[in-house]
Structures are given as C-alpha cells and as structure tokens.
PDB file of C-alpha atoms and ligand atoms in Angstrom:
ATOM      1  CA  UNK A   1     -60.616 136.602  90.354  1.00 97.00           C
ATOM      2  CA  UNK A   2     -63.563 136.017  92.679  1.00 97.00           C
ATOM      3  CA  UNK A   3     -66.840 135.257  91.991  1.00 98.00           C
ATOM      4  CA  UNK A   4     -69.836 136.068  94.375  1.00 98.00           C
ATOM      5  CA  UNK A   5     -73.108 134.543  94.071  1.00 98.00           C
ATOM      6  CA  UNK A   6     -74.771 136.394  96.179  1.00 98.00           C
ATOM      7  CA  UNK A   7     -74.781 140.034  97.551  1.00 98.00           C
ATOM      8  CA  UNK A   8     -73.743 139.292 100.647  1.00 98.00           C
ATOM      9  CA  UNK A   9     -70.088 137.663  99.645  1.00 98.00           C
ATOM     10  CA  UNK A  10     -69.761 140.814  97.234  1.00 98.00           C
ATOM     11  CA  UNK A  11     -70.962 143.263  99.822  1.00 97.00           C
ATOM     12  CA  UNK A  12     -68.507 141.526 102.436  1.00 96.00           C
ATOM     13  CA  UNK A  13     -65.574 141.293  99.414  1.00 95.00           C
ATOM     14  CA  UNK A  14     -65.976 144.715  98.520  1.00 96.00           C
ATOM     15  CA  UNK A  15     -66.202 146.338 101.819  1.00 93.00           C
ATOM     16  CA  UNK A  16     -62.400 144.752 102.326  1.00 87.00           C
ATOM     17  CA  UNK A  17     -61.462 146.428  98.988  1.00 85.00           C
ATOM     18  CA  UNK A  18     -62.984 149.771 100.173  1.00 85.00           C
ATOM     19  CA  UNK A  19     -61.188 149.533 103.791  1.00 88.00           C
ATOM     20  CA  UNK A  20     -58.210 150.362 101.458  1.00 86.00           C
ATOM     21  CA  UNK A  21     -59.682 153.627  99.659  1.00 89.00           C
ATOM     22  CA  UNK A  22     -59.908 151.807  96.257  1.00 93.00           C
ATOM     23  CA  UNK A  23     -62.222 152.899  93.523  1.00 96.00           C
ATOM     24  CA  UNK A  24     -64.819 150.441  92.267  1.00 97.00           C
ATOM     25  CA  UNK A  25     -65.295 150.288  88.664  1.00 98.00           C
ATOM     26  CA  UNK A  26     -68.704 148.736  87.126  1.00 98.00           C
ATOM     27  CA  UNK A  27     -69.587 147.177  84.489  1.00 98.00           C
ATOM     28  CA  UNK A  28     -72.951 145.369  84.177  1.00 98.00           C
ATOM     29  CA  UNK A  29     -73.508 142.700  81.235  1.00 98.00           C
ATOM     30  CA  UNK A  30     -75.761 140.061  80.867  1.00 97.00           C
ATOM     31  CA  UNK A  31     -72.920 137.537  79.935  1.00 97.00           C
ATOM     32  CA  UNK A  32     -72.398 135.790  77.026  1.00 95.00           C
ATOM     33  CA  UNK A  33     -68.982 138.199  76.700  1.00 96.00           C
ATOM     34  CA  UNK A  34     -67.540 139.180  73.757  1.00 94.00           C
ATOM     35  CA  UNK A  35     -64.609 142.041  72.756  1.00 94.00           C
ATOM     36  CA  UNK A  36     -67.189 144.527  73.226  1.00 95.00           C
ATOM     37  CA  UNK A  37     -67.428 143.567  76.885  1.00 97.00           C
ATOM     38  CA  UNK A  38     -63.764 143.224  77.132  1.00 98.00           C
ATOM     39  CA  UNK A  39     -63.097 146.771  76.084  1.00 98.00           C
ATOM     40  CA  UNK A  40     -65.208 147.455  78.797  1.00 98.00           C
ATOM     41  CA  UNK A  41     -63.305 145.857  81.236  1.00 98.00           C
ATOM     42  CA  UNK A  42     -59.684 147.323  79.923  1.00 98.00           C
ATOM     43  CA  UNK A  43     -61.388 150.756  80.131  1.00 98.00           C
ATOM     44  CA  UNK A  44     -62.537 149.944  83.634  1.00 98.00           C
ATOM     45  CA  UNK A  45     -59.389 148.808  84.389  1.00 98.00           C
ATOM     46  CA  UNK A  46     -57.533 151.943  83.189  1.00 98.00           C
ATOM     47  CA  UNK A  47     -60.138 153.897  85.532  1.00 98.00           C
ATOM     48  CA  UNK A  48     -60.442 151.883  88.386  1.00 98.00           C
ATOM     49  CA  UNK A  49     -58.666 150.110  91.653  1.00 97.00           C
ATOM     50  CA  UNK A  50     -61.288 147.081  91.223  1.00 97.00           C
ATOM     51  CA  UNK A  51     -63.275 146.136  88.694  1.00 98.00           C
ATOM     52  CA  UNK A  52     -66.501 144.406  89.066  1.00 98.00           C
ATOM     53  CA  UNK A  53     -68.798 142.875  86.373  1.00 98.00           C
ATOM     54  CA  UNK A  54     -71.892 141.299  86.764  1.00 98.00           C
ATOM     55  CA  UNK A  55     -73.418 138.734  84.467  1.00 98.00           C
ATOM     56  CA  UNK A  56     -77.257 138.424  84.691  1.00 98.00           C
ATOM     57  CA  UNK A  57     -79.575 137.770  82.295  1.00 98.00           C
ATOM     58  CA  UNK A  58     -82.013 140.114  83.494  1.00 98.00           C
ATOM     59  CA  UNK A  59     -85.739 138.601  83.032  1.00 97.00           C
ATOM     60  CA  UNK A  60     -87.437 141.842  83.701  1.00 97.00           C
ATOM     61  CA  UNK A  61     -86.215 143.782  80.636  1.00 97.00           C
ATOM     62  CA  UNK A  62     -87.593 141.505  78.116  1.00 96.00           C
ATOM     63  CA  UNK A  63     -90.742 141.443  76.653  1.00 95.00           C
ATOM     64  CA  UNK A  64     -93.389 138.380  76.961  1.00 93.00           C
ATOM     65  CA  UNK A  65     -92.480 136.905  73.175  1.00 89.00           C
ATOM     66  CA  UNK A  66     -89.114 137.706  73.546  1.00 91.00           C
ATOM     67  CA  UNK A  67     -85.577 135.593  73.809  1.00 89.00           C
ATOM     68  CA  UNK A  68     -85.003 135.530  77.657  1.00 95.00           C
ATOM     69  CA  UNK A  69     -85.442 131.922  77.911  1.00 95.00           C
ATOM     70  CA  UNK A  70     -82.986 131.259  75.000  1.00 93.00           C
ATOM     71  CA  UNK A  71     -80.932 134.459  75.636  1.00 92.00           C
ATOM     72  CA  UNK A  72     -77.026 132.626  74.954  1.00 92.00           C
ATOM     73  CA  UNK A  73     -75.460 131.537  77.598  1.00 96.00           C
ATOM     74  CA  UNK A  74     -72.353 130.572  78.538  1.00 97.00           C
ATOM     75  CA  UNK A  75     -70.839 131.319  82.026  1.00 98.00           C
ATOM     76  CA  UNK A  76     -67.560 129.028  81.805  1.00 98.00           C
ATOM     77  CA  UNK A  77     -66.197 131.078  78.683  1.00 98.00           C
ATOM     78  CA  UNK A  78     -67.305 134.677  80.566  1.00 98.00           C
ATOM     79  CA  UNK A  79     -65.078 133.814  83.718  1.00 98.00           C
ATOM     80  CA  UNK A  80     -62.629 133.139  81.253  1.00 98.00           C
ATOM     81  CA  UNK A  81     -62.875 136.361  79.298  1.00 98.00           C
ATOM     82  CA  UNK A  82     -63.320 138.185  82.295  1.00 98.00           C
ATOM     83  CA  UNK A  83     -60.209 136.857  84.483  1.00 98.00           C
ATOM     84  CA  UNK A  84     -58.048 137.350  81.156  1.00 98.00           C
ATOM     85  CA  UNK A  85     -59.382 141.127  80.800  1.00 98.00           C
ATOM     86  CA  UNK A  86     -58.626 141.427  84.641  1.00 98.00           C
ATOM     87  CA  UNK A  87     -61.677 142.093  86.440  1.00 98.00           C
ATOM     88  CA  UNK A  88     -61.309 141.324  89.811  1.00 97.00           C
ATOM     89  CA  UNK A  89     -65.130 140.349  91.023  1.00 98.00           C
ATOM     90  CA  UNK A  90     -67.563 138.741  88.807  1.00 98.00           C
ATOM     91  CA  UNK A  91     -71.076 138.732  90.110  1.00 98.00           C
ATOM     92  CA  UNK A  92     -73.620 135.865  88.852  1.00 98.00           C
ATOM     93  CA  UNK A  93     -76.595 136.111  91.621  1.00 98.00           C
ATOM     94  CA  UNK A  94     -79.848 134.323  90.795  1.00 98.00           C
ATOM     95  CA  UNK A  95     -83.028 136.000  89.639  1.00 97.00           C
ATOM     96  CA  UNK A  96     -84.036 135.286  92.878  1.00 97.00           C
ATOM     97  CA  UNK A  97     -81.207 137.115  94.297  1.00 98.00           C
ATOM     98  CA  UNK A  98     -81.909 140.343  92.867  1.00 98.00           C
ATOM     99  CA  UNK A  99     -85.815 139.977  92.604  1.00 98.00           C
ATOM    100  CA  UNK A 100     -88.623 138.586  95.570  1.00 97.00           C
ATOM    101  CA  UNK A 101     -91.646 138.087  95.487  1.00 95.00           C
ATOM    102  CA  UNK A 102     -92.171 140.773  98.343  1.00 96.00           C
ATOM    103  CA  UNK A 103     -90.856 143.063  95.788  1.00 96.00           C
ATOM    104  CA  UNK A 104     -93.051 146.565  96.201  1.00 96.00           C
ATOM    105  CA  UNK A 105     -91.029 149.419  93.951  1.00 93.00           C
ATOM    106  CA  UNK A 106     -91.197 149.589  90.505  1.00 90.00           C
ATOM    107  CA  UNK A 107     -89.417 152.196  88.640  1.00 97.00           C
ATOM    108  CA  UNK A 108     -90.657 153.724  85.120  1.00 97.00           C
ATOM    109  CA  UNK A 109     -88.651 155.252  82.243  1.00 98.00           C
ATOM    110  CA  UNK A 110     -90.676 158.651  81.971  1.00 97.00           C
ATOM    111  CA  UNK A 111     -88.106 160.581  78.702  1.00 98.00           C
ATOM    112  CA  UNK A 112     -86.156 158.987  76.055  1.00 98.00           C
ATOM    113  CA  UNK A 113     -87.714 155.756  76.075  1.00 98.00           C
ATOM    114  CA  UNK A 114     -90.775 155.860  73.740  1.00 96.00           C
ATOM    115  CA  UNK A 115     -88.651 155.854  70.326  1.00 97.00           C
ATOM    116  CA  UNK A 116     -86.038 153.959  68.641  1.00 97.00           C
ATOM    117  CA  UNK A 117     -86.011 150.401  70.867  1.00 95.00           C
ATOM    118  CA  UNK A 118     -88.276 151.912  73.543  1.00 95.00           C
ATOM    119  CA  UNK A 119     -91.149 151.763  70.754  1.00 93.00           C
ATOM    120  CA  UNK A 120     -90.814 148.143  69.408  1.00 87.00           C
ATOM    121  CA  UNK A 121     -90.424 147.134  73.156  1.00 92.00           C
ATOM    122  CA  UNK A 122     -92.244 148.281  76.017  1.00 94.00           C
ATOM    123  CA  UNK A 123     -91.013 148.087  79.256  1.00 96.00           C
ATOM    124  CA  UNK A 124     -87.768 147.183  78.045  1.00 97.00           C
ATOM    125  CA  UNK A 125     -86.559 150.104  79.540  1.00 98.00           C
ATOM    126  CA  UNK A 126     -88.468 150.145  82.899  1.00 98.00           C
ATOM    127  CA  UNK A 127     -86.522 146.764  83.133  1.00 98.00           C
ATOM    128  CA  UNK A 128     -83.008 147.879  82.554  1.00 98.00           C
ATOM    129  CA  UNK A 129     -83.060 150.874  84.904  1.00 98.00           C
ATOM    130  CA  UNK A 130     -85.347 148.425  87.761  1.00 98.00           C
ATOM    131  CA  UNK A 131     -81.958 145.846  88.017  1.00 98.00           C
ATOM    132  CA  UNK A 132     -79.487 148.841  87.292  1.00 98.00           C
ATOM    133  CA  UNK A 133     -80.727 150.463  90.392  1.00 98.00           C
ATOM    134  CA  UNK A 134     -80.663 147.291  92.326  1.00 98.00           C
ATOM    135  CA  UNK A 135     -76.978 146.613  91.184  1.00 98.00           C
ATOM    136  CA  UNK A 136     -76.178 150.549  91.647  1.00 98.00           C
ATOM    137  CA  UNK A 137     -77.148 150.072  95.089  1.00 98.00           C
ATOM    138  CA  UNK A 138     -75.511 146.632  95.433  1.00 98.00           C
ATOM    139  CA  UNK A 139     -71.974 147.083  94.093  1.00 98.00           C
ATOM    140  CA  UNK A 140     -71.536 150.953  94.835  1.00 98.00           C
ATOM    141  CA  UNK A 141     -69.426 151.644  92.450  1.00 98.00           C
ATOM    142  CA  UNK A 142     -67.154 154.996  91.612  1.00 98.00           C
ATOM    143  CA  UNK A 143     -67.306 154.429  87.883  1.00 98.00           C
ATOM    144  CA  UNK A 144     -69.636 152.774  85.260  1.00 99.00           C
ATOM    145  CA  UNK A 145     -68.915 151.620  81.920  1.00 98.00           C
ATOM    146  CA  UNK A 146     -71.408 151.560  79.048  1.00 98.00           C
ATOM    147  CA  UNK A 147     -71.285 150.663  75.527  1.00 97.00           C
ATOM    148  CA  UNK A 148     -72.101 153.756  72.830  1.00 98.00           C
ATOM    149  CA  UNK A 149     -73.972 150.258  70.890  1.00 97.00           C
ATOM    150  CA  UNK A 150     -76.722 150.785  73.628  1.00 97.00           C
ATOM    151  CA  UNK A 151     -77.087 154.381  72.614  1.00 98.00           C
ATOM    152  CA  UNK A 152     -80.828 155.196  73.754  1.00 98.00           C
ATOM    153  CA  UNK A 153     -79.591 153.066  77.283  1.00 98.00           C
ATOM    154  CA  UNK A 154     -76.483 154.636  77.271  1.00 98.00           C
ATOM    155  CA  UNK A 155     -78.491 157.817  77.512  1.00 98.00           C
ATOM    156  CA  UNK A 156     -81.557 156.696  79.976  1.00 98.00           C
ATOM    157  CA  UNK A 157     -78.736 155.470  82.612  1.00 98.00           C
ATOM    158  CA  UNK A 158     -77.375 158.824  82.046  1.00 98.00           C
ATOM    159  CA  UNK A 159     -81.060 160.327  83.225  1.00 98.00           C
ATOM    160  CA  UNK A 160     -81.287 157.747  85.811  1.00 98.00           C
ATOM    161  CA  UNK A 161     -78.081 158.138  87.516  1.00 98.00           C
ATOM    162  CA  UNK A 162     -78.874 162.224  87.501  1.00 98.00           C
ATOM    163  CA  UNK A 163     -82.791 161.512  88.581  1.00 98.00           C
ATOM    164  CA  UNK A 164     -81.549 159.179  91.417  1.00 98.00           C
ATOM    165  CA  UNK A 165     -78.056 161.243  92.124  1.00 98.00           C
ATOM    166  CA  UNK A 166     -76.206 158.229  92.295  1.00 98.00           C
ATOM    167  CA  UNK A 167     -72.903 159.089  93.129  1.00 98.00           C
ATOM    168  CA  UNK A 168     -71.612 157.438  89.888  1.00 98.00           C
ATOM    169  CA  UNK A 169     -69.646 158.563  86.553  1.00 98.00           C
ATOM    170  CA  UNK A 170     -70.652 157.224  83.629  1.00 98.00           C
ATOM    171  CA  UNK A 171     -68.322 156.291  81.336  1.00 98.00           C
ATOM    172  CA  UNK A 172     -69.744 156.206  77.674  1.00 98.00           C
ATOM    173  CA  UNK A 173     -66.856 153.217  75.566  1.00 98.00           C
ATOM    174  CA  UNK A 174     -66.769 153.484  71.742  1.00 97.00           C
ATOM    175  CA  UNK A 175     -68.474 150.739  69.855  1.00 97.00           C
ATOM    176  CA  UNK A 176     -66.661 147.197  69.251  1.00 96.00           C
ATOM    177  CA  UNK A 177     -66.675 146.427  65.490  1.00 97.00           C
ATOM    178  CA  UNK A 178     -65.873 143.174  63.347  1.00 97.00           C
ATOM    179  CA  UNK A 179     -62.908 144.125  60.253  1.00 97.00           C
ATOM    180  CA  UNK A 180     -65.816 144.498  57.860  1.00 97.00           C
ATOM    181  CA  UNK A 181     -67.864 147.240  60.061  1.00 98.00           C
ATOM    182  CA  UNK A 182     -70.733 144.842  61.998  1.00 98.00           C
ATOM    183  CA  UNK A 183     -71.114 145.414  65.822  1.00 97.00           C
ATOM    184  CA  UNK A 184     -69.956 143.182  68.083  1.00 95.00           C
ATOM    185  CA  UNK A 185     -72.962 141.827  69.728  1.00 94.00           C
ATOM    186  CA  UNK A 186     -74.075 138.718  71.811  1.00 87.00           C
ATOM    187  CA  UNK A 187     -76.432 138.336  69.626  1.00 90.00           C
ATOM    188  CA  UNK A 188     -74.119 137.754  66.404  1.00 95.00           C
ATOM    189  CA  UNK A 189     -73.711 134.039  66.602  1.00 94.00           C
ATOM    190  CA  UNK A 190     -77.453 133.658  65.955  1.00 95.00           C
ATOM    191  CA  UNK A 191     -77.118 134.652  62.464  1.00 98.00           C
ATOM    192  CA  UNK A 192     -76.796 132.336  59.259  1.00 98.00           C
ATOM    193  CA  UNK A 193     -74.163 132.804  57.105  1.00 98.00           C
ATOM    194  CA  UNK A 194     -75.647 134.648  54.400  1.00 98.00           C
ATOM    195  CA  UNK A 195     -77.318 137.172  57.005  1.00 98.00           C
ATOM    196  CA  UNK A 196     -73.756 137.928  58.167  1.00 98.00           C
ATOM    197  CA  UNK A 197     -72.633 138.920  54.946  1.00 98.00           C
ATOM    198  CA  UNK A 198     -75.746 140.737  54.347  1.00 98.00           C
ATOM    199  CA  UNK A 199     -75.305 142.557  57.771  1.00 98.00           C
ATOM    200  CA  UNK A 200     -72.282 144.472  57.162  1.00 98.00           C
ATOM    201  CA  UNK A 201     -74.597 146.967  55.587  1.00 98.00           C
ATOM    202  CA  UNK A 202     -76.001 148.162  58.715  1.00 98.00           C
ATOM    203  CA  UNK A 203     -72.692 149.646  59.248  1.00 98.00           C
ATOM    204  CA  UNK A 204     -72.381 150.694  55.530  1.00 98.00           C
ATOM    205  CA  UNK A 205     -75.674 152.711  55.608  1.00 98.00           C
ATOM    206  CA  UNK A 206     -74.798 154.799  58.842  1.00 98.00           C
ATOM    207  CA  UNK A 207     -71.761 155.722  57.105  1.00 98.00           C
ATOM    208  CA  UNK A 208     -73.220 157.063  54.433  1.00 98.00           C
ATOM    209  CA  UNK A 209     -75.633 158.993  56.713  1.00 98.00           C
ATOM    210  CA  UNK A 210     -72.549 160.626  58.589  1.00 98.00           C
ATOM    211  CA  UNK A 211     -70.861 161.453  55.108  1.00 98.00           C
ATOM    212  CA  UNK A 212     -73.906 163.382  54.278  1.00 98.00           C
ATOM    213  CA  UNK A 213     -73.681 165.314  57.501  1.00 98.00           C
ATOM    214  CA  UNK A 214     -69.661 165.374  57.267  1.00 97.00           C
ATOM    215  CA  UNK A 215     -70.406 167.165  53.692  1.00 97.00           C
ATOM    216  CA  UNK A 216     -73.120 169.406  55.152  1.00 97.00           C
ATOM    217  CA  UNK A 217     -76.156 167.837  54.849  1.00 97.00           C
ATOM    218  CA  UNK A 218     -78.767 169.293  57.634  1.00 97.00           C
ATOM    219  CA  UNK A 219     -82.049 168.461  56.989  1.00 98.00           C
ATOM    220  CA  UNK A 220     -82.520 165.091  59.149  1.00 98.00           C
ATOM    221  CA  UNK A 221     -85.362 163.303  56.774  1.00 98.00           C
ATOM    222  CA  UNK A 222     -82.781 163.611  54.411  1.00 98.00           C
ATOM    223  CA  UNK A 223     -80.471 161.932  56.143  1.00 98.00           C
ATOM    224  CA  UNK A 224     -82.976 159.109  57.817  1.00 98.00           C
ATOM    225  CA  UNK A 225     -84.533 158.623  53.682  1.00 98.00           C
ATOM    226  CA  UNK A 226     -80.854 158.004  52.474  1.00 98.00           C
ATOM    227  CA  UNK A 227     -79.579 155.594  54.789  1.00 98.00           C
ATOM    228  CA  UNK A 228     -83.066 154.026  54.455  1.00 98.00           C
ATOM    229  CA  UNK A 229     -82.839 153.754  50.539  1.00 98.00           C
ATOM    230  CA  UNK A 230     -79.323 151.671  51.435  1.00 98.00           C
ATOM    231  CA  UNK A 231     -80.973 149.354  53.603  1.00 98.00           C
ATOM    232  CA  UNK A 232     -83.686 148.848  51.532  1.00 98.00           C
ATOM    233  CA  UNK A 233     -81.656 148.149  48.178  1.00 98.00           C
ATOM    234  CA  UNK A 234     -79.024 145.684  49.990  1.00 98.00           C
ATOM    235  CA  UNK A 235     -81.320 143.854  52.504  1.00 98.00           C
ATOM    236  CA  UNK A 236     -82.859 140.705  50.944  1.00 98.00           C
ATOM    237  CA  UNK A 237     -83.265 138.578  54.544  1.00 98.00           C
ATOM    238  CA  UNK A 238     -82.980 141.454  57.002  1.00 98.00           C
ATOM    239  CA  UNK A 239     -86.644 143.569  57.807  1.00 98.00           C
ATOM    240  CA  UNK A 240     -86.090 146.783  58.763  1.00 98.00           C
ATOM    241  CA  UNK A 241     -87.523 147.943  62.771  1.00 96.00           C
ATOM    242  CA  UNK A 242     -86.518 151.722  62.198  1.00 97.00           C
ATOM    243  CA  UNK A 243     -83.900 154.213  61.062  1.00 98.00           C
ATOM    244  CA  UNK A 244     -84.067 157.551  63.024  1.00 98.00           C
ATOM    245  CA  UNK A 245     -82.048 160.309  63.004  1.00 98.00           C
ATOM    246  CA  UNK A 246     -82.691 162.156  66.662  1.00 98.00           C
ATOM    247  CA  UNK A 247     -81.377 164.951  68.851  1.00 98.00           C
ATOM    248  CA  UNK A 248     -78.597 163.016  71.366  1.00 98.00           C
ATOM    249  CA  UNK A 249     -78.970 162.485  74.512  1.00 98.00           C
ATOM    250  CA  UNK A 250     -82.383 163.844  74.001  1.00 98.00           C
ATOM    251  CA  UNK A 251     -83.921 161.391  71.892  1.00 98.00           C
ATOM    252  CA  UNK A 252     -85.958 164.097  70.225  1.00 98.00           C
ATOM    253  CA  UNK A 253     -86.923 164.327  66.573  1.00 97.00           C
ATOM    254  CA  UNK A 254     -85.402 167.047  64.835  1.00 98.00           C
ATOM    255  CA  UNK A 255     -85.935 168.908  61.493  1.00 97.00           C
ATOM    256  CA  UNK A 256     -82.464 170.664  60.947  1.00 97.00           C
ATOM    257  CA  UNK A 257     -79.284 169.631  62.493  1.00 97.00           C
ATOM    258  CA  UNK A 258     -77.357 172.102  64.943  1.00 95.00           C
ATOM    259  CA  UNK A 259     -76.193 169.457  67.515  1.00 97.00           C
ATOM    260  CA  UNK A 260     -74.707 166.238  68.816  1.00 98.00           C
ATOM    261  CA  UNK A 261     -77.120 163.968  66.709  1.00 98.00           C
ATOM    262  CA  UNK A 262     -77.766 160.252  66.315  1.00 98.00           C
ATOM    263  CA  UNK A 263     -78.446 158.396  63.939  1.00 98.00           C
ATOM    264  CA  UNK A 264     -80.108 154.662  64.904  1.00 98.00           C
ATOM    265  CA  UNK A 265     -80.950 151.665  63.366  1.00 98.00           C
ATOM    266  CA  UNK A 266     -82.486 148.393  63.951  1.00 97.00           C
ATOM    267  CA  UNK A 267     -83.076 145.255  61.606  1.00 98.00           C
ATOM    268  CA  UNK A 268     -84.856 142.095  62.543  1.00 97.00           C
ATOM    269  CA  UNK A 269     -83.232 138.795  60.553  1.00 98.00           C
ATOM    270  CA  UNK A 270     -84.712 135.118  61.738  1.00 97.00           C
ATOM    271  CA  UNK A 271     -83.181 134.360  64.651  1.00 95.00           C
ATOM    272  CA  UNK A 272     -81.216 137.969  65.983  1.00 94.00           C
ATOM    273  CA  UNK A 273     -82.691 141.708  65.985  1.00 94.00           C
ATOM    274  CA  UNK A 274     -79.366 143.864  65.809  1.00 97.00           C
ATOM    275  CA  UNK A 275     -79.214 147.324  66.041  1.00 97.00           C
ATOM    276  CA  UNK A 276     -76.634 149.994  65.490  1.00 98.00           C
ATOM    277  CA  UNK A 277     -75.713 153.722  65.380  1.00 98.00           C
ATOM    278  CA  UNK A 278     -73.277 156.600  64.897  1.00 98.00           C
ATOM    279  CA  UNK A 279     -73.128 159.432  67.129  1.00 98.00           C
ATOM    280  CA  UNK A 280     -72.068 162.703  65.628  1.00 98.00           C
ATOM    281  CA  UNK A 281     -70.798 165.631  66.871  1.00 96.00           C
ATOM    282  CA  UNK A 282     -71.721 169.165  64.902  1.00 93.00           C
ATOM    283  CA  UNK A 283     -68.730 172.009  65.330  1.00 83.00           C
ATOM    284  CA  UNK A 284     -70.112 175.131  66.265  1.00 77.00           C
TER     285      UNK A 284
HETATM  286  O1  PAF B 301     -76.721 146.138  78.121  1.00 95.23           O
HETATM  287  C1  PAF B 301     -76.968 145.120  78.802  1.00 95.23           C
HETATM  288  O2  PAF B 301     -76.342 144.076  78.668  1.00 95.23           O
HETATM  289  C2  PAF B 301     -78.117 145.170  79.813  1.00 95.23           C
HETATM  290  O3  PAF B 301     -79.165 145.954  79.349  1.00 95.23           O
HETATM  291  C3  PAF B 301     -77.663 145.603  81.209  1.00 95.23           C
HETATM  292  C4  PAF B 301     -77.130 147.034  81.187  1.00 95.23           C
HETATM  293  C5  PAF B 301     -76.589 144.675  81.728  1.00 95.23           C
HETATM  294  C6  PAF B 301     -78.841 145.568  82.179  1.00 95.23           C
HETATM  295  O4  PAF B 301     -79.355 144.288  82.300  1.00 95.23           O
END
C-alpha cells in the first residue's frame, strides 16, 4: 500500500494505474477508521481495480465551537486498517495541501441542507461538498463509496456529483452496526459507559418507527411523535437535536407517506453528538 502526501505523488501514482485501464474506486474519510470504513473499502474493492482512501480531517466542514481541533486521531492504526482491508493508495495531504490562502471559489449547498444536521450546523455542508470537489477533481475516480449513516450527505453528494456532472457513481453502503443495534461511528469511543448502554436506543426507536410503517402507518407526525416518545422515556444523559421523518433523497417534509422515506435522528450526550437513521422503501 502507498501512501501519498501530496497530490502530486497521487496524481503521478495514479496516472501509472490508469496507463493500464484500471478503475479507481474512492472512498473519502476523515480517518480515525473503524468497520464502517472498512466495509467501505471491501465494497470498493469488489467494484474497483484500485482503491483509494483519503484521510483528512477536513477543517472547513466544522463549525467555530465545534470538535475539529480534538476530532480523534489516529493515523498509525488507519494505515493499518486500511492495508488489511486492501486499499491500495491512502491519501493524508495537509490542510495546506488541499486549501491556500489564494483560495477564490467557494461552493454553497443550495437543497437538502437546511434540515436534519444542515440546521444545527451551518455550513457544515458547504464544507463537505468544498473538499469533496477538490478530492473529486484530485483522485478522479470511477466509483465512490458512501455510508447510508451520512444519509442527508449521502444525498447532497448525490446533488453535487449531478450539479457538477462529475463523471462518478455513487455507491450508497448499508450502515455498520455494533451486536446490540448502535452505529459504528468515530465518534463512539467518546462516550462513557453508561451513555453506551443508554445509546442502543437510538437504534431501538427507529425500529419502532419502521414497524409502524411496516404495519401501515402513513401519517409521518405519527411516526416522528412515536419514535420521539421512545427517546424521550429511555434517555436520561442523551438530549435530543431532532427526529424527522422526511421525503428521501429530497429532504422534504411530508404529511402522508407514498415514497422512499427517512427517518433521522440526532442526540447530543457530553462529549459525542451521534446521529442515526433508517431508510425505507414504500411498495407501490
Ligand atoms: O463523512 C465524512 O467522513 C466526511 O464528511 C467526508 C465525506 C470525508 C468529507 O470530509
């Protein structure tokens, strides 16, 4: 496995790779890599001749009180995850590699990014498409890999790579859960032991929202007030950020449900703000 530093050595590694006609497969992270990330890379494996994965902490997608600076870290264990998952190129560039001070485009999220996460942080999503275009344009790739976890990103990349007609398929990858039902997430290790146990109703609640649906359930308050009620009787640490229940990929509030819908949650404990959601499909 190599590692690049800088675009030029992946530019220069990857135009080898391309001499030979192989596929590039993508997946971006921001490191600190867990199974989640390594389903990733299997998928993109399956998929594609090489696999790259980058591992930045991207500064530009977090909000002025929020955890960049003490965002976990921990690049040894990521090569290690990554070589034994088989990617072939990691890239770890600087900020300085990706941003300049002579910087003079900035990009804005104009649909789907004023609810759910998009609400509680502004510009969030303005950051995450500014460095996905940057790597998009960087890395080239054939394929990219997203987690469903990132639902509301999963579906702005899908608008950005469509606004921008970057020749690239997404490919959406099925949440990563722990036995008991909790996302995996980066952000996991920052909670205390009684907040794990607690957390595992996150999970619980969203299941009980697609149950409702599953038995015919339409009306979406309904829906959004039940898994609600769950949260609120079982969550003694967590605070709850918001429960929707929204049109998907639309991100549009809906009264009755006819279509692919999603429900979405987020909870803030101490030291972590998870979030989580099901995706369901309605047969027509
Ligand atoms: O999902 C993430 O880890 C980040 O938002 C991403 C896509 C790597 C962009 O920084």
């Amino acid at each position: 496995m190599k590692v690049a530093y800088t675009v030029k050595d992946l530019r220069d590694w990857l135009a080898e790779s391309k001499k030979s006609g192989g596929t590039i497969g993508f997946v971006p992270t921001m490191g600190y890599l867990h199974d989640g990330h390594a389903s990733l890379f299997y998928k993109a494996k399956e998929t594609a001749d090489i696999v790259v994965a980058s591992v930045f902490v991207n500064p530009t997608q977090f909000g002025p009180n929020e955890d960049f600076e003490t965002y976990p870290r921990d690049f040894e264990h990521d090569l290690r995850i990554a070589e034994s998952c088989g990617v072939d190129i990691v890239f770890h560039p600087d900020v300085s590699e990706i941003y300049s001070d002579s910087d003079m485009i900035q990009l804005k999220v104009t649909d789907r990014a004023d609810v759910l996460c998009g609400k509680s942080r502004p510009g969030h999503f303005d950051g995450v498409v500014t460095v996905l275009t940057r790597l998009f344009h960087i890395v080239q790739p054939d394929y990219a890999f997203f987690g469903k976890k990132d639902a509301q990103q999963l579906a702005i990349v899908q608008g950005l790579i469509q606004t921008l007609h970057f020749p690239i398929r997404l490919i959406p990858c099925e949440t990563v859960r722990e036995a008991d039902g909790l996302a995996k997430s980066s952000r996991n290790v920052r909670l205390s032991v009684e907040e794990r146990k607690e957390a595992v109703h996150l999970y619980q609640s969203l299941t009980l929202g697609r149950h409702l649906i599953e038995k015919g359930e339409r009306d979406a308050e309904r829906i959004r007030q039940a898994v609600m009620a769950h949260l609120e009787e079982h969550l003694k640490l967590g605070r709850i950020d918001y429960v929707e229940v929204l049109s998907y990929p639309q991100l549009k509030v809906i009264e009755s449900i006819n279509d692919t819908v999603i429900i979405a949650l987020a909870v803030f404990y101490a030291n972590a703000r998870l979030i989580d959601n099901v995706i369901i499909e309605i047969p027509s």
